[in-house]
Coordinates of C-alpha atoms and ligand atoms in Angstrom, one line a residue:
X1 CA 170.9 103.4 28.1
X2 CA 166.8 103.8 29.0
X3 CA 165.3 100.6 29.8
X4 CA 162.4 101.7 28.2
X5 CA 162.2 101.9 24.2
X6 CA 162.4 106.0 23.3
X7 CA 159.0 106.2 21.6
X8 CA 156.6 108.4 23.3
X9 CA 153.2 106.3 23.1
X10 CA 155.2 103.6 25.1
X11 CA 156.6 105.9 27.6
X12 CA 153.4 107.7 28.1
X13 CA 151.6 104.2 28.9
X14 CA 153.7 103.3 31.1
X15 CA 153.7 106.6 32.7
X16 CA 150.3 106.7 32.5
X17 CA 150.5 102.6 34.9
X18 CA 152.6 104.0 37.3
X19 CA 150.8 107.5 38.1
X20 CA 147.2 106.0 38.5
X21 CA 147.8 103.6 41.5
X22 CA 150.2 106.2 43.4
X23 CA 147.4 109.1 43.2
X24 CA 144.8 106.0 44.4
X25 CA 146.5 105.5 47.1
X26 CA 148.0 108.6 48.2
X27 CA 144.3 109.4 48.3
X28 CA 143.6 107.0 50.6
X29 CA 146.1 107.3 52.8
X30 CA 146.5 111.2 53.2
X31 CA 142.8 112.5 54.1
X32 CA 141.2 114.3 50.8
X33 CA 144.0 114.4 48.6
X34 CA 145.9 117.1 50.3
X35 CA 146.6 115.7 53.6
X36 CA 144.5 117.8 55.4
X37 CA 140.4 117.3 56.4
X38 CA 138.4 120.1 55.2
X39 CA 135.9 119.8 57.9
X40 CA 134.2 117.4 60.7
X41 CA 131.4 116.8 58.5
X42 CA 134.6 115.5 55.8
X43 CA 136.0 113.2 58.2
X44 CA 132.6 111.8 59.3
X45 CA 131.8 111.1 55.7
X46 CA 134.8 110.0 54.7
X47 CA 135.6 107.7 58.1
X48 CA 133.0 107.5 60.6
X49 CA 130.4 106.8 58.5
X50 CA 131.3 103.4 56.9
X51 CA 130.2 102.2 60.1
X52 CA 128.3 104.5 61.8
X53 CA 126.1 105.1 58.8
X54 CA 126.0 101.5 57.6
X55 CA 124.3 99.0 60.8
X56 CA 128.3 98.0 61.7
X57 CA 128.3 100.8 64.7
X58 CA 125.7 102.2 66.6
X59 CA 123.8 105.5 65.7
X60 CA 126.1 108.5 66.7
X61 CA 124.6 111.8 66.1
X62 CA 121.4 113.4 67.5
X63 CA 122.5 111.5 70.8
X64 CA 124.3 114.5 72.8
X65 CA 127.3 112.8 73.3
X66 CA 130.2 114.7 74.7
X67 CA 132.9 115.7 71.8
X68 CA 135.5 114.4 74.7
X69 CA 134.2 111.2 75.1
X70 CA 134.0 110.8 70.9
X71 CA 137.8 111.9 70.6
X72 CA 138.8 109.1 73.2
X73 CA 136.9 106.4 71.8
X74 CA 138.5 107.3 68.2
X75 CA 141.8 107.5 69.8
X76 CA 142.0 104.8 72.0
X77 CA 139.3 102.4 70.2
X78 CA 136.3 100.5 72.6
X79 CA 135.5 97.1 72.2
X80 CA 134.3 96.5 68.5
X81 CA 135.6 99.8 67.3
X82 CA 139.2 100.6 66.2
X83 CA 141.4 103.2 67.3
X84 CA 142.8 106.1 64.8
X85 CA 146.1 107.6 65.5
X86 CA 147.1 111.2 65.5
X87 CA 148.8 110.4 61.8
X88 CA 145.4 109.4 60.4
X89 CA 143.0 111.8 62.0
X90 CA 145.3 114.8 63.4
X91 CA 143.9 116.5 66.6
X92 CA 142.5 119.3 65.7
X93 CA 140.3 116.9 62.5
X94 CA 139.4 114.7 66.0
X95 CA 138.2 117.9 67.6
X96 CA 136.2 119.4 64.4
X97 CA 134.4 115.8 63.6
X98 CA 133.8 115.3 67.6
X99 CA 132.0 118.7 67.4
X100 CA 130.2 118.1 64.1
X101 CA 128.9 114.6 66.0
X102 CA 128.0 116.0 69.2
X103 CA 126.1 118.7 67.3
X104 CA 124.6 116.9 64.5
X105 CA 120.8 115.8 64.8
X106 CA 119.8 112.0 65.1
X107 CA 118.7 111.1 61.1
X108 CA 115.1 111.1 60.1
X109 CA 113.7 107.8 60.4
X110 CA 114.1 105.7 57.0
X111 CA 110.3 104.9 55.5
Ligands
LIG201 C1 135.4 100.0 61.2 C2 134.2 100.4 61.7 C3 134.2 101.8 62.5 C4 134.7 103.0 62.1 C5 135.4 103.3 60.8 C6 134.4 103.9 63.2 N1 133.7 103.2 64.2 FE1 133.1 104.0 65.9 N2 132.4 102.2 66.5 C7 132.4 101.1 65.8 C8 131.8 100.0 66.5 C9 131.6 98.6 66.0 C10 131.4 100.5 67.8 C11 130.7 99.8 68.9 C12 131.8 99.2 69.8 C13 131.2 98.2 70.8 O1 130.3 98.5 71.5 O2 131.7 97.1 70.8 C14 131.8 101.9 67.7 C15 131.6 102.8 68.8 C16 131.8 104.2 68.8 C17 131.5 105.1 69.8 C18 130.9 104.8 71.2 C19 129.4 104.8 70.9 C20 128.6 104.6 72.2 O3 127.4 104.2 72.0 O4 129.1 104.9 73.3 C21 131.9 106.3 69.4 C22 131.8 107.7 70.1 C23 132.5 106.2 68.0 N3 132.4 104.8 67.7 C24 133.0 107.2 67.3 C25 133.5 107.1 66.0 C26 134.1 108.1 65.2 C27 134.0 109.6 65.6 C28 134.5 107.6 64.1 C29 135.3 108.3 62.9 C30 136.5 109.0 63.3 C31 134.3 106.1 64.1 N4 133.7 105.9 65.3 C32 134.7 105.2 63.1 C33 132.9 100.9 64.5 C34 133.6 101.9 63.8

């Protein structure tokens, strides 16, 4: 016996309920959908930024900071600014987005 009555409108609704939240939050949880960052520049947009890009940290790029130093403040956290484990940002996404930083120069000045 299905819980659910055997029409296919009502099974695809509630199908349709179940599948929506999981692929929200798988997205949110596993990097870019597939569990892997494409790029430095992906995690930096996709992480770093919200802060970094937004007055909550201070301004990162175009300040020649060392891609070691970035990849121990991300992994061990300093002060105001959380850590992020090797199961959110793996090591070799920590050594692409600490390069992409140390590289990257500062942003124009806003008008
Ligand atoms: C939730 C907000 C937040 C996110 C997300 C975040 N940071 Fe930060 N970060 C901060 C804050 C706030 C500080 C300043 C900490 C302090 O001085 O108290 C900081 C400081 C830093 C510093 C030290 C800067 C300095 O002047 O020495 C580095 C490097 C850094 N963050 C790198 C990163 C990287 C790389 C990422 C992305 C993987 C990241 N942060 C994501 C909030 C954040």
């Amino acid at each position: 016996m299905s819980l659910l009555p055997n029409r296919p409108a009502v099974r695809r609704a509630v199908t349709r309920c179940l599948v929506l939240p999981l692929a929200l939050l798988s997205g949110i949880a596993a990097a870019d959908g597939d569990g892997v960052w494409k790029s430095g520049e992906n995690v930096y947009a996709k992480v770093c930024g919200h802060c970094h890009e937004g007055q909550v940290g201070p301004q990162l790029k175009g300040r020649q900071l060392p891609a070691a130093y970035i990849s121990a403040v991300v992994r061990n956290g300093f002060r105001a600014m959380p850590a992020f484990p090797a199961s959110f940002i793996d090591d070799h996404a920590l050594q692409q987005v600490g390069d992409y930083i140390a590289t990257s120069p500062a942003p124009s000045a806003k008008p």
